[in-house]
PDB file of C-alpha atoms in Angstrom:
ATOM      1  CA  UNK R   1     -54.675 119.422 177.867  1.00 43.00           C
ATOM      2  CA  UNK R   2     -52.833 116.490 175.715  1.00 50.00           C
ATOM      3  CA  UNK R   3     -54.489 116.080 172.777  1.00 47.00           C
ATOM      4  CA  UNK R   4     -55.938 112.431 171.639  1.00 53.00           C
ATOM      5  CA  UNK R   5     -56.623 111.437 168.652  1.00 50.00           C
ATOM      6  CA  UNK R   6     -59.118 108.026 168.117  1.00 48.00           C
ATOM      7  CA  UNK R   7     -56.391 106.819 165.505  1.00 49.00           C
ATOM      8  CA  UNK R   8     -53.190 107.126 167.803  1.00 57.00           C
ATOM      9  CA  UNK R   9     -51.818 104.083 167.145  1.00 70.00           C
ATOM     10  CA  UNK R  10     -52.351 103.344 163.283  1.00 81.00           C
ATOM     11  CA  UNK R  11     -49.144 103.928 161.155  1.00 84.00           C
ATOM     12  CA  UNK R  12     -48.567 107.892 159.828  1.00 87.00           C
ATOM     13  CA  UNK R  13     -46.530 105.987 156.616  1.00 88.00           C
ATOM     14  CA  UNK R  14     -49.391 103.522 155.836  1.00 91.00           C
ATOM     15  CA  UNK R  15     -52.432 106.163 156.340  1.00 91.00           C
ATOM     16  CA  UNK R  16     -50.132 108.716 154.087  1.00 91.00           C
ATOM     17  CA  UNK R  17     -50.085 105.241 151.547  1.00 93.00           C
ATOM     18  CA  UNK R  18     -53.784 105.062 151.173  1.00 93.00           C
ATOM     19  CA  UNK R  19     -54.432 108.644 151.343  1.00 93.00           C
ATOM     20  CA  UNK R  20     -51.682 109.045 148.151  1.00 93.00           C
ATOM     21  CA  UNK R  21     -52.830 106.300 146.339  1.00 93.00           C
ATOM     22  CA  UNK R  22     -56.460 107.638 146.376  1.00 90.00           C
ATOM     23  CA  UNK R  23     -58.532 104.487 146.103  1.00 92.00           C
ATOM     24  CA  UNK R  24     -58.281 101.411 147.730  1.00 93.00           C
ATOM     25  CA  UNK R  25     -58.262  99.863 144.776  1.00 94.00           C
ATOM     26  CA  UNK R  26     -55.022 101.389 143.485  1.00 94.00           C
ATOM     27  CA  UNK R  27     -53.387  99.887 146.945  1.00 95.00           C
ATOM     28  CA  UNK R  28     -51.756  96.418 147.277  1.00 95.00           C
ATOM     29  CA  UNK R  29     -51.420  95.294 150.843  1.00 95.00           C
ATOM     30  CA  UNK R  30     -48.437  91.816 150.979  1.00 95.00           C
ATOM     31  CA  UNK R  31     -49.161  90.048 154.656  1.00 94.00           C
ATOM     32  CA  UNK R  32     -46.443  87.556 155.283  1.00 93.00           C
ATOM     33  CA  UNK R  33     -46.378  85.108 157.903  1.00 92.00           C
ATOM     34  CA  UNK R  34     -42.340  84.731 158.082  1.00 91.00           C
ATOM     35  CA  UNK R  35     -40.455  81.550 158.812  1.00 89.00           C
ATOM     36  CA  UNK R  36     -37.175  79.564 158.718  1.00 90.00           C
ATOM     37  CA  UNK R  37     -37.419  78.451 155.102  1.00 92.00           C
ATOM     38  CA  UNK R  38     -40.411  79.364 153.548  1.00 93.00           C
ATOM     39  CA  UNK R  39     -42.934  82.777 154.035  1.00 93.00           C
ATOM     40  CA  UNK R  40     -46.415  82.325 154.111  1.00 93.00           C
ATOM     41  CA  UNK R  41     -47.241  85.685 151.569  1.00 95.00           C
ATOM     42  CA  UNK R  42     -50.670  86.964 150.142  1.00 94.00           C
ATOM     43  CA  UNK R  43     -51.943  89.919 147.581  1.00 96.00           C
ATOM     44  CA  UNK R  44     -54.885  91.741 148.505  1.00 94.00           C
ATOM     45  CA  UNK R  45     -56.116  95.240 148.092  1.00 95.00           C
ATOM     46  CA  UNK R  46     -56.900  98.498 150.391  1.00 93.00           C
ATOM     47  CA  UNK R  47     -60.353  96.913 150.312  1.00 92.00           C
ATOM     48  CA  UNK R  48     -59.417  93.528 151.512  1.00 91.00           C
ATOM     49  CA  UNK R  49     -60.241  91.887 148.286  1.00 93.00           C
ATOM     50  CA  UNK R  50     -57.999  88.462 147.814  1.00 92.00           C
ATOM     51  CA  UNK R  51     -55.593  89.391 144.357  1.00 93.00           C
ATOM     52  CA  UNK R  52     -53.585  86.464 144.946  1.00 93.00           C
ATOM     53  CA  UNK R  53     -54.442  83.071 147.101  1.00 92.00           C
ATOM     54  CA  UNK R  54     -51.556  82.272 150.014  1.00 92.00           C
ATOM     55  CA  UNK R  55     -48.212  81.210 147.830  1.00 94.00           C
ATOM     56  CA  UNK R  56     -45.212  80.510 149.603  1.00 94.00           C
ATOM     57  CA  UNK R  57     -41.157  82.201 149.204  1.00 95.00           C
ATOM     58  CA  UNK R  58     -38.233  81.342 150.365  1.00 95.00           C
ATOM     59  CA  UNK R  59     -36.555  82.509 152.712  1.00 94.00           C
ATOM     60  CA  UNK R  60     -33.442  83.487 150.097  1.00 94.00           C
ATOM     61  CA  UNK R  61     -32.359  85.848 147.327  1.00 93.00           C
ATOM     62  CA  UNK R  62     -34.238  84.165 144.826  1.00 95.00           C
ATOM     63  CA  UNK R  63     -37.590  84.467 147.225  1.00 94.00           C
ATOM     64  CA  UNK R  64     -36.441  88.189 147.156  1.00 94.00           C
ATOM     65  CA  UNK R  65     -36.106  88.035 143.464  1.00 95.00           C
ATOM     66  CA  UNK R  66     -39.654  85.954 143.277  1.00 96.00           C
ATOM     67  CA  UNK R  67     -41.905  88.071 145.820  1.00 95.00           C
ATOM     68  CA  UNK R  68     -40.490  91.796 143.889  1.00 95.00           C
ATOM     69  CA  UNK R  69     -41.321  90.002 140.388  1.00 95.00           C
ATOM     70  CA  UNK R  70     -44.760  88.543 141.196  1.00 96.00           C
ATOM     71  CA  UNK R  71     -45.644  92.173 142.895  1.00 95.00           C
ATOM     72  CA  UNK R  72     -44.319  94.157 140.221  1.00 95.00           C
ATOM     73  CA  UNK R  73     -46.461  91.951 137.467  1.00 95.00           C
ATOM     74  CA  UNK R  74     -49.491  91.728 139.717  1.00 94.00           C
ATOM     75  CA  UNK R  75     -49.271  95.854 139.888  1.00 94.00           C
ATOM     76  CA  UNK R  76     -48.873  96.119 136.386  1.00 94.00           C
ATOM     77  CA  UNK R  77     -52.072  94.174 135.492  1.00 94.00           C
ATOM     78  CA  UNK R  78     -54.428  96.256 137.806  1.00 94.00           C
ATOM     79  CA  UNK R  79     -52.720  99.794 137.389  1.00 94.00           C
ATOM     80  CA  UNK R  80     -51.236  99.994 140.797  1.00 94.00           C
ATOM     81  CA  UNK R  81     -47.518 102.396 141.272  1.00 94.00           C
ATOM     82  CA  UNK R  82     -44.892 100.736 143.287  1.00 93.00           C
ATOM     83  CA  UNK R  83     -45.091 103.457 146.050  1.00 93.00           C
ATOM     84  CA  UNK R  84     -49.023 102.205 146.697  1.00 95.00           C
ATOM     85  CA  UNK R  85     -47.746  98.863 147.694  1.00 95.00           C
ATOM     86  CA  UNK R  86     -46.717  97.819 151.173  1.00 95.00           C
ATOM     87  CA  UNK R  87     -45.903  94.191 153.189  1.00 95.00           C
ATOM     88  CA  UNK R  88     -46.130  93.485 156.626  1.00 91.00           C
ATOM     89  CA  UNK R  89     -45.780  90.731 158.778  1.00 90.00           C
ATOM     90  CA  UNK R  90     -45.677  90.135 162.418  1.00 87.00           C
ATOM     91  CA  UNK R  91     -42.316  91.227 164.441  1.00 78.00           C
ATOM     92  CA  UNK R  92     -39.355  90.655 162.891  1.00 70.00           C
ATOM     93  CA  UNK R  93     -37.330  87.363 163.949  1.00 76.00           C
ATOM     94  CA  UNK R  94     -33.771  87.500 163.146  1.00 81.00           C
ATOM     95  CA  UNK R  95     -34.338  84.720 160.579  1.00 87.00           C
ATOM     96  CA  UNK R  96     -36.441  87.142 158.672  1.00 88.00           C
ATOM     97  CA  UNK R  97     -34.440  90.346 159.097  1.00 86.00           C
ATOM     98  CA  UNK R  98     -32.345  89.872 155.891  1.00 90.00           C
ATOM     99  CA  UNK R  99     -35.667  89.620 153.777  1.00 92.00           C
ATOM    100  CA  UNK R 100     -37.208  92.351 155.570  1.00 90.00           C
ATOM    101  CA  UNK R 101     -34.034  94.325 155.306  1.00 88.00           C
ATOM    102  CA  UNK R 102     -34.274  93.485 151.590  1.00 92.00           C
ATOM    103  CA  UNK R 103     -37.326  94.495 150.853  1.00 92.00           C
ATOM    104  CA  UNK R 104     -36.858  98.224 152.158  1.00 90.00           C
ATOM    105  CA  UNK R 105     -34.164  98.530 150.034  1.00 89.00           C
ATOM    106  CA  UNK R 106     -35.906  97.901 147.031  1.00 91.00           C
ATOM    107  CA  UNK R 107     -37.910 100.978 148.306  1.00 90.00           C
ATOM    108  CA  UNK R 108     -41.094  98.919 149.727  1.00 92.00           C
ATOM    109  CA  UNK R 109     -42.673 100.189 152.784  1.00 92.00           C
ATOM    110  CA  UNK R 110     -42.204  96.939 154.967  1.00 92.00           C
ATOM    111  CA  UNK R 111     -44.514  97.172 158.732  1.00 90.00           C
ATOM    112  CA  UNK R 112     -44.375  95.182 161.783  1.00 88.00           C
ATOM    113  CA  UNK R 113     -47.250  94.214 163.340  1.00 87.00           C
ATOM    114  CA  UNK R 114     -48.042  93.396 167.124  1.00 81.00           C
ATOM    115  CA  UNK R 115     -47.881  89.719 167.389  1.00 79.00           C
ATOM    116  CA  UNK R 116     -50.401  90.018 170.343  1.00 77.00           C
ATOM    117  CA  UNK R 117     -52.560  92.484 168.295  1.00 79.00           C
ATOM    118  CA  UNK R 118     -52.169  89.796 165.557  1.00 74.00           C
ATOM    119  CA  UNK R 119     -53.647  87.231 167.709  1.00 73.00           C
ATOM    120  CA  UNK R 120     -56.513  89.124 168.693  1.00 74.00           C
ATOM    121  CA  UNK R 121     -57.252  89.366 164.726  1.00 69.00           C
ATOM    122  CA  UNK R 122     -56.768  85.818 164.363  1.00 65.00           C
ATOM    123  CA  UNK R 123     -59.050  84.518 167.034  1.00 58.00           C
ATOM    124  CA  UNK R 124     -62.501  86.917 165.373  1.00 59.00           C
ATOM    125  CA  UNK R 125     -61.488  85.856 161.283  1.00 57.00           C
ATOM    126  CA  UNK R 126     -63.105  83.437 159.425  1.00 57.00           C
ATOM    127  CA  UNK R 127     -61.048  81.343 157.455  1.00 53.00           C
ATOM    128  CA  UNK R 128     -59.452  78.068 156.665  1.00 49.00           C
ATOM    129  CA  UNK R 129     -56.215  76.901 159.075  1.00 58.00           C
ATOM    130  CA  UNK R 130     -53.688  77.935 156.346  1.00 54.00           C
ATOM    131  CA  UNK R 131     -55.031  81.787 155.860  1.00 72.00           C
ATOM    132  CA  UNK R 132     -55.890  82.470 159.748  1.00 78.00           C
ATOM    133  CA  UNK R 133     -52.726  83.530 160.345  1.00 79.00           C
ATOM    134  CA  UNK R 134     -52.223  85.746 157.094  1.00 84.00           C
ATOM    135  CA  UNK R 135     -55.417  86.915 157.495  1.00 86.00           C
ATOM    136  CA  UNK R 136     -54.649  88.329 160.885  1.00 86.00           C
ATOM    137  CA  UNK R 137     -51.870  90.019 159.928  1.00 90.00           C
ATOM    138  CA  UNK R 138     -53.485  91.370 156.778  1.00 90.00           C
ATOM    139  CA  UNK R 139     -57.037  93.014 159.219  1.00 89.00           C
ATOM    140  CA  UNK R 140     -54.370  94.707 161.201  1.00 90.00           C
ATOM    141  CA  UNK R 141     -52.285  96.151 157.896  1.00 91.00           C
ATOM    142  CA  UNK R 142     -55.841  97.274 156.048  1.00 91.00           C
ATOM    143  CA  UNK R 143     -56.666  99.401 159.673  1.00 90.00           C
ATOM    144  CA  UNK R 144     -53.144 100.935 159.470  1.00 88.00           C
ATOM    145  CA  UNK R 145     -51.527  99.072 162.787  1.00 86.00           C
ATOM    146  CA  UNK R 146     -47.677  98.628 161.836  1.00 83.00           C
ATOM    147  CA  UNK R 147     -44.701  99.780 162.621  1.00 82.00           C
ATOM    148  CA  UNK R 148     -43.060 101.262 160.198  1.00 77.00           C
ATOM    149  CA  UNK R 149     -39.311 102.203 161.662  1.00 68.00           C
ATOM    150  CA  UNK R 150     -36.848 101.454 159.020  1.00 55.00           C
ATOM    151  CA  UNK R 151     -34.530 100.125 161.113  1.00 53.00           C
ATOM    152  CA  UNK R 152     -34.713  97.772 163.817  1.00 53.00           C
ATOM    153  CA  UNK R 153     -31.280  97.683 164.802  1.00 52.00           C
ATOM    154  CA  UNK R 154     -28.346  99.877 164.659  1.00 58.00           C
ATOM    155  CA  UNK R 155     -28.489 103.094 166.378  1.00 69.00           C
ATOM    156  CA  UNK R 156     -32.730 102.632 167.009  1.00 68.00           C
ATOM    157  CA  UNK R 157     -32.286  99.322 168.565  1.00 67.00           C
ATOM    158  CA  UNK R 158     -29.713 100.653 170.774  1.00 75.00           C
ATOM    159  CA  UNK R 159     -31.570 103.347 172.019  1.00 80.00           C
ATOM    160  CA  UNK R 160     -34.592 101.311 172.558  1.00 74.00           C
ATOM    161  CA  UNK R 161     -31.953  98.413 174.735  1.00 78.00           C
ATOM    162  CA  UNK R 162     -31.186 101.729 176.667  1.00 87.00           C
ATOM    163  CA  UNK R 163     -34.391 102.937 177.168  1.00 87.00           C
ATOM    164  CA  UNK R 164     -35.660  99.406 178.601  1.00 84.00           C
ATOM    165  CA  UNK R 165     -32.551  99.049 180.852  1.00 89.00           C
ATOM    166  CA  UNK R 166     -33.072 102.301 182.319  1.00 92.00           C
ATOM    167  CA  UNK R 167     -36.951 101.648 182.914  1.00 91.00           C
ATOM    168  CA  UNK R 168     -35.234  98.707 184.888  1.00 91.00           C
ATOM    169  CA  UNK R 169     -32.763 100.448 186.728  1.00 93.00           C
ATOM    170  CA  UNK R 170     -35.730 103.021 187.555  1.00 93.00           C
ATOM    171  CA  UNK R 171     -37.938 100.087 188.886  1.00 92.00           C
ATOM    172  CA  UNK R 172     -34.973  98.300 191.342  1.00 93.00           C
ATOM    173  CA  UNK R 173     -34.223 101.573 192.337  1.00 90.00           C
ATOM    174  CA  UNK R 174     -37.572 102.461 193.383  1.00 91.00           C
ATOM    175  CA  UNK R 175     -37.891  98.839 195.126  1.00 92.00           C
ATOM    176  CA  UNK R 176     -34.662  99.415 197.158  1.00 89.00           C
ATOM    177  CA  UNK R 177     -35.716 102.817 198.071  1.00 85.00           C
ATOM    178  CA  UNK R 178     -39.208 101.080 199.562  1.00 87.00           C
ATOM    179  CA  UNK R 179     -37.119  98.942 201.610  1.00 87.00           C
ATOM    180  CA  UNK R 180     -35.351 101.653 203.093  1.00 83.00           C
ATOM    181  CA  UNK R 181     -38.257 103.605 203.785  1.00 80.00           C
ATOM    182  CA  UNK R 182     -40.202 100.381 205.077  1.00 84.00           C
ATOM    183  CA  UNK R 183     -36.812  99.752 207.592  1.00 81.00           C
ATOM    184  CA  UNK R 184     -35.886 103.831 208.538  1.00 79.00           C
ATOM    185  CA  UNK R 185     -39.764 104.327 209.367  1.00 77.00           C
ATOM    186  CA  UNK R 186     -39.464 101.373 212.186  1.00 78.00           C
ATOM    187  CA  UNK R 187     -36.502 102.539 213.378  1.00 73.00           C
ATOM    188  CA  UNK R 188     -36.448 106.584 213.235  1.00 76.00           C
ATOM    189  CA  UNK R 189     -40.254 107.091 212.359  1.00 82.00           C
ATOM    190  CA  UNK R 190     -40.669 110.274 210.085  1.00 79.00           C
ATOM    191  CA  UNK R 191     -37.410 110.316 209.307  1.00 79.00           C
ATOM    192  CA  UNK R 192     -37.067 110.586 205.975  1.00 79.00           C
ATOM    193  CA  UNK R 193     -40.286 113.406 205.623  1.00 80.00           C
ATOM    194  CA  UNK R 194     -38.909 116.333 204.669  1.00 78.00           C
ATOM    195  CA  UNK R 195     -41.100 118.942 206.313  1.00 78.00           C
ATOM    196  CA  UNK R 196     -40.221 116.969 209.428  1.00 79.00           C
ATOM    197  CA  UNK R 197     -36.303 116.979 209.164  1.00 79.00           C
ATOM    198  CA  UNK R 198     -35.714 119.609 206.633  1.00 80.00           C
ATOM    199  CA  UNK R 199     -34.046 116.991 204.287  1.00 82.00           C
ATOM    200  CA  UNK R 200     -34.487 115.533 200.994  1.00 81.00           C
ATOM    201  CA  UNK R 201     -34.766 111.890 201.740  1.00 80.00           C
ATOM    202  CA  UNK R 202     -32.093 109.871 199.807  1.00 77.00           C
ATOM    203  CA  UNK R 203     -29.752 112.852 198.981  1.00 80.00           C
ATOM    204  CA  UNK R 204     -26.035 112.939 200.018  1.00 82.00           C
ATOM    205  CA  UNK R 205     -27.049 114.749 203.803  1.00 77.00           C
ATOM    206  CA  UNK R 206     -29.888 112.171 203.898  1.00 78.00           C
ATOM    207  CA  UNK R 207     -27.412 109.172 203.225  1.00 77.00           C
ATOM    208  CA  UNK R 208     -24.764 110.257 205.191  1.00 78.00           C
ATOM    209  CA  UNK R 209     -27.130 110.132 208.104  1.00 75.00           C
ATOM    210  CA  UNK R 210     -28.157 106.726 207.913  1.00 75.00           C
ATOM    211  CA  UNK R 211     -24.623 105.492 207.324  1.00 75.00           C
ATOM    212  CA  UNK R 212     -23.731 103.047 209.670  1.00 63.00           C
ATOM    213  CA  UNK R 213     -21.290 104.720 212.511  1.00 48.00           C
TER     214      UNK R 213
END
């Protein structure tokens, strides 16, 4: 039997984050709500306790420079290592990939959240129009929902284009093969039942057979 567990879909890095950092105090949890110019960005702890009110970074090196300067200092005033602080923000758009991208190098665990999951959060929080959508983000962070893949391109994002192509190859295939069935079963009923003919249906002796003569 396939074994379940009631946590399946929180994020292994982020659990191992609390779990390492021992208190939720000790933890400092960055929601961003990314954008063209300017990120939407908030501190708060493990506990969900506001550290810092919504600011706003740009969307350049010097945001980069800003957000890992105002972290650092914030983690220095309440005793909280480096390795106990993660961001997250909803997926990725390819304006924010070079921040994002940034980030992780500067060896900060960086999630993505599901924007549909984020939603969800937004429409049961309680909070003013400027912090709904951070505050989403930030319930779905706290309960360890992310996705924390490094990389969300190269070699991962290939695999994942070639996984979802296949799934649709798989799906017009299995239409087509519907249609045949649908058309052989009006014209040679049973046909294409193997413990009635002796054949696989749609293998090479099954095709040739059908081929129009």
């Amino acid at each position: 039997m396939k074994k379940r567990n009631i946590y399946q879909n929180q994020s292994q890095e982020i659990v191992n984050l609390f779990e390492t950092a021992g208190s939720n105090e000790k933890v400092m949890c960055v929601p961003m709500d990314y954008a063209k110019n300017d990120h939407l960005v908030m501190f708060c702890n493990g506990h969900g306790d506001i550290l810092r009110k919504p600011f706003s970074v740009k969307n350049t090196p010097e945001g980069i420079a800003y957000i890992d300067d105002q972290v650092m200092r914030s983690c220095r005033r309440r005793g909280i290592k480096k390795e106990h602080v993660f961001f997250g923000g909803e997926d990725t758009n390819s304006f924010a990939k070079n921040f994002v991208s940034t980030l992780r190098s500067k060896g900060f665990l960086v999630a993505n959240v599901n924007a549909h999951d984020a939603k969800k959060q937004r429409e049961s929080v309680q909070a003013s129009t400027d912090r709904i959508d951070l505050m989403g983000i930030a319930a779905l962070l706290l309960n360890c929902r992310g996705n924390c893949c490094p990389a969300q391109s190269g070699t991962y994002r290939n695999l994942r284009l070639l996984v979802r192509h296949r799934r649709k190859l798989v799906q017009m295939l299995t239409e087509v093969k519907n249609r045949v069935h649908g058309i052989v079963d009006e014209l040679f009923p049973g046909f294409l039942k193997e413990q009635n003919t002796g054949i696989v249906a749609f293998t090479e002796s099954s095709l040739y057979l059908m081929e129009d003569r």
